[in-house]
Amino acid sequence: MDSPRSITDLPIEVLDLIFKHLIYMKYKLELAKVHEKLTKAFVYHSKNEFRRLKVTRWFSDESFLLIIQECGHTTEELVFDRSCDFWDDILIEAVTKYCTNLKSFTAVLYRSDSDQIFSFLEKVKKILLSVSLEQRERFPLEILKAVGEMTQLKELSVKGYIDENVRV
């Protein structure tokens, strides 16, 4: 008698078709977490989908970590618009470790995020080519000092409140 077969026995091309039929990314991520082969199929299916990775509240930390670890090498732009609490040290470490092709960082900044943003910018200052910051509240000058140390930076955009301590 034949042994029972499972979804993981299917070729990666067939698994790609299954992922294609899942409408929401949340469902794709849930399926990818089930088995290592399904994770590989998710990566195959995603290809360059995460070239621009927007941090969103629709992903759990676990799902976001999976995206970063498995697809981060394709990420060139990280966008943080404050729709969720991203600044978790584990996720920041994962981005700096796995997003090896990161070139651009865009963020909406609040003072409460300033320590983590400074830490993140310090870790990626040698690789970023573009930084766009939109201030919603005052934040420490250290963030702009970190940006000033970015030797590869070609494009900088700072919008929002600039106080008398910042000379542009």
Coordinates of C-alpha atoms in Angstrom, one line a residue:
M1 CA 0.0 0.0 0.0
D2 CA 1.3 3.5 -0.8
S3 CA 2.2 5.8 1.9
P4 CA -0.1 8.9 2.3
R5 CA 0.9 11.9 0.3
S6 CA 0.8 15.5 1.4
I7 CA 1.0 18.9 -0.1
T8 CA 4.8 19.0 0.6
D9 CA 5.2 16.1 -1.9
L10 CA 4.1 18.4 -4.8
P11 CA 6.8 20.0 -7.1
I12 CA 7.7 23.6 -6.3
E13 CA 6.1 24.7 -9.6
V14 CA 2.7 23.3 -8.4
L15 CA 3.1 24.9 -5.0
D16 CA 3.8 28.2 -6.8
L17 CA 0.4 27.9 -8.5
I18 CA -1.2 27.3 -5.1
F19 CA 0.5 30.4 -3.7
K20 CA -0.7 32.3 -6.8
H21 CA -4.3 31.4 -6.0
L22 CA -4.1 32.7 -2.4
I23 CA -5.4 36.3 -2.6
Y24 CA -4.0 37.7 0.7
M25 CA -0.4 37.8 1.7
K26 CA -1.4 36.8 5.2
Y27 CA -2.7 33.5 3.9
K28 CA 0.5 33.0 1.9
L29 CA 2.6 33.6 4.9
E30 CA 0.5 31.3 7.1
L31 CA 1.0 28.5 4.5
A32 CA 4.7 29.2 4.3
K33 CA 5.1 28.7 8.0
V34 CA 3.7 25.2 8.0
H35 CA 6.7 23.4 6.5
E36 CA 10.2 24.1 5.3
K37 CA 9.3 23.1 1.7
L38 CA 6.4 25.5 1.7
T39 CA 8.7 28.2 2.9
K40 CA 11.0 27.5 -0.1
A41 CA 7.9 27.5 -2.4
F42 CA 6.9 30.9 -0.9
V43 CA 10.3 32.3 -1.7
Y44 CA 10.2 30.9 -5.2
H45 CA 6.7 32.4 -5.6
S46 CA 7.6 35.8 -4.2
K47 CA 10.7 36.4 -6.4
N48 CA 11.0 40.2 -6.3
E49 CA 7.7 41.0 -4.5
F50 CA 9.6 42.4 -1.5
R51 CA 12.0 44.6 -3.4
R52 CA 10.0 47.4 -1.7
L53 CA 9.2 46.1 1.7
K54 CA 6.5 48.2 3.5
V55 CA 6.2 47.5 7.2
T56 CA 2.5 47.0 7.9
R57 CA 0.3 46.1 10.8
W58 CA -1.2 43.2 8.8
F59 CA 1.9 41.1 9.4
S60 CA 2.7 39.6 12.8
D61 CA 6.3 39.9 14.0
E62 CA 6.7 36.2 13.2
S63 CA 5.4 36.7 9.6
F64 CA 7.5 39.8 9.1
L65 CA 10.6 38.0 10.4
L66 CA 9.9 35.1 7.9
I67 CA 9.8 37.6 5.0
I68 CA 13.0 39.3 6.1
Q69 CA 14.9 36.1 6.7
E70 CA 13.8 34.4 3.5
C71 CA 13.3 37.3 1.0
G72 CA 15.3 40.1 2.6
H73 CA 18.1 39.6 0.1
T74 CA 15.8 41.0 -2.6
T75 CA 14.8 44.1 -0.5
E76 CA 16.2 47.4 -1.8
E77 CA 13.7 49.8 -0.1
L78 CA 12.3 49.6 3.5
V79 CA 9.3 51.8 4.1
F80 CA 8.0 52.5 7.7
D81 CA 4.9 54.7 7.9
R82 CA 4.1 54.1 11.6
S83 CA 1.0 52.0 10.9
C84 CA 2.5 49.5 13.3
D85 CA 5.1 49.1 16.0
F86 CA 8.1 47.8 14.0
W87 CA 11.0 49.0 16.1
D88 CA 11.6 45.7 17.8
D89 CA 15.3 44.9 18.3
I90 CA 14.9 41.4 16.8
L91 CA 13.4 42.7 13.6
I92 CA 16.0 45.5 13.3
E93 CA 18.7 42.9 13.7
A94 CA 17.1 40.7 11.1
V95 CA 16.8 43.6 8.6
T96 CA 20.5 44.6 9.1
K97 CA 21.5 40.9 8.7
Y98 CA 19.3 39.7 5.8
C99 CA 18.5 42.8 3.8
T100 CA 22.0 42.9 2.3
N101 CA 20.9 44.9 -0.8
L102 CA 19.0 47.6 1.1
K103 CA 19.5 51.0 -0.6
S104 CA 16.7 53.1 0.6
F105 CA 14.9 53.8 3.9
T106 CA 11.7 55.9 4.2
A107 CA 10.1 56.6 7.6
V108 CA 7.5 58.7 9.3
L109 CA 9.1 59.6 12.6
Y110 CA 7.8 60.1 16.1
R111 CA 9.9 61.0 19.1
S112 CA 9.0 57.6 20.7
D113 CA 10.8 55.8 17.9
S114 CA 13.9 58.0 17.9
D115 CA 16.3 55.6 19.9
Q116 CA 15.5 52.6 17.7
I117 CA 15.6 54.6 14.5
F118 CA 19.0 56.0 15.5
S119 CA 20.2 52.5 16.3
F120 CA 19.0 51.2 12.9
L121 CA 20.5 54.1 10.9
E122 CA 23.8 53.6 12.7
K123 CA 23.8 49.9 11.6
V124 CA 23.0 50.6 7.9
K125 CA 24.8 53.9 7.4
K126 CA 27.5 52.3 5.2
I127 CA 25.0 50.9 2.7
L128 CA 22.1 53.3 2.3
L129 CA 22.0 55.5 -0.8
S130 CA 18.7 57.2 0.0
V131 CA 16.9 58.3 3.2
S132 CA 13.6 60.0 3.4
L133 CA 12.4 61.1 6.8
E134 CA 9.0 62.8 7.6
Q135 CA 8.9 64.2 11.1
R136 CA 5.6 64.2 13.0
E137 CA 7.2 65.4 16.2
R138 CA 10.6 66.8 17.2
F139 CA 13.3 64.2 17.4
P140 CA 16.9 64.3 18.6
L141 CA 19.6 65.8 16.5
E142 CA 21.5 62.5 16.7
I143 CA 19.3 61.0 14.0
L144 CA 20.5 63.7 11.6
K145 CA 24.1 63.2 12.8
A146 CA 23.7 59.5 11.9
V147 CA 22.5 60.5 8.4
G148 CA 25.4 62.9 8.1
E149 CA 27.8 60.0 8.6
M150 CA 26.4 58.0 5.6
T151 CA 29.2 58.0 3.2
Q152 CA 27.2 56.4 0.3
L153 CA 24.2 58.7 0.6
K154 CA 23.1 60.3 -2.7
E155 CA 19.6 61.4 -1.8
L156 CA 18.2 62.9 1.4
S157 CA 14.7 64.2 2.1
V158 CA 13.7 65.6 5.5
K159 CA 10.1 66.9 5.8
G160 CA 8.4 68.3 8.9
Y161 CA 9.4 70.2 11.9
I162 CA 13.0 71.6 11.8
D163 CA 13.9 73.6 14.9
E164 CA 16.6 76.2 15.4
N165 CA 19.2 73.6 16.4
V166 CA 19.3 72.3 12.8
R167 CA 21.1 74.2 10.1
V168 CA 20.2 73.1 6.6

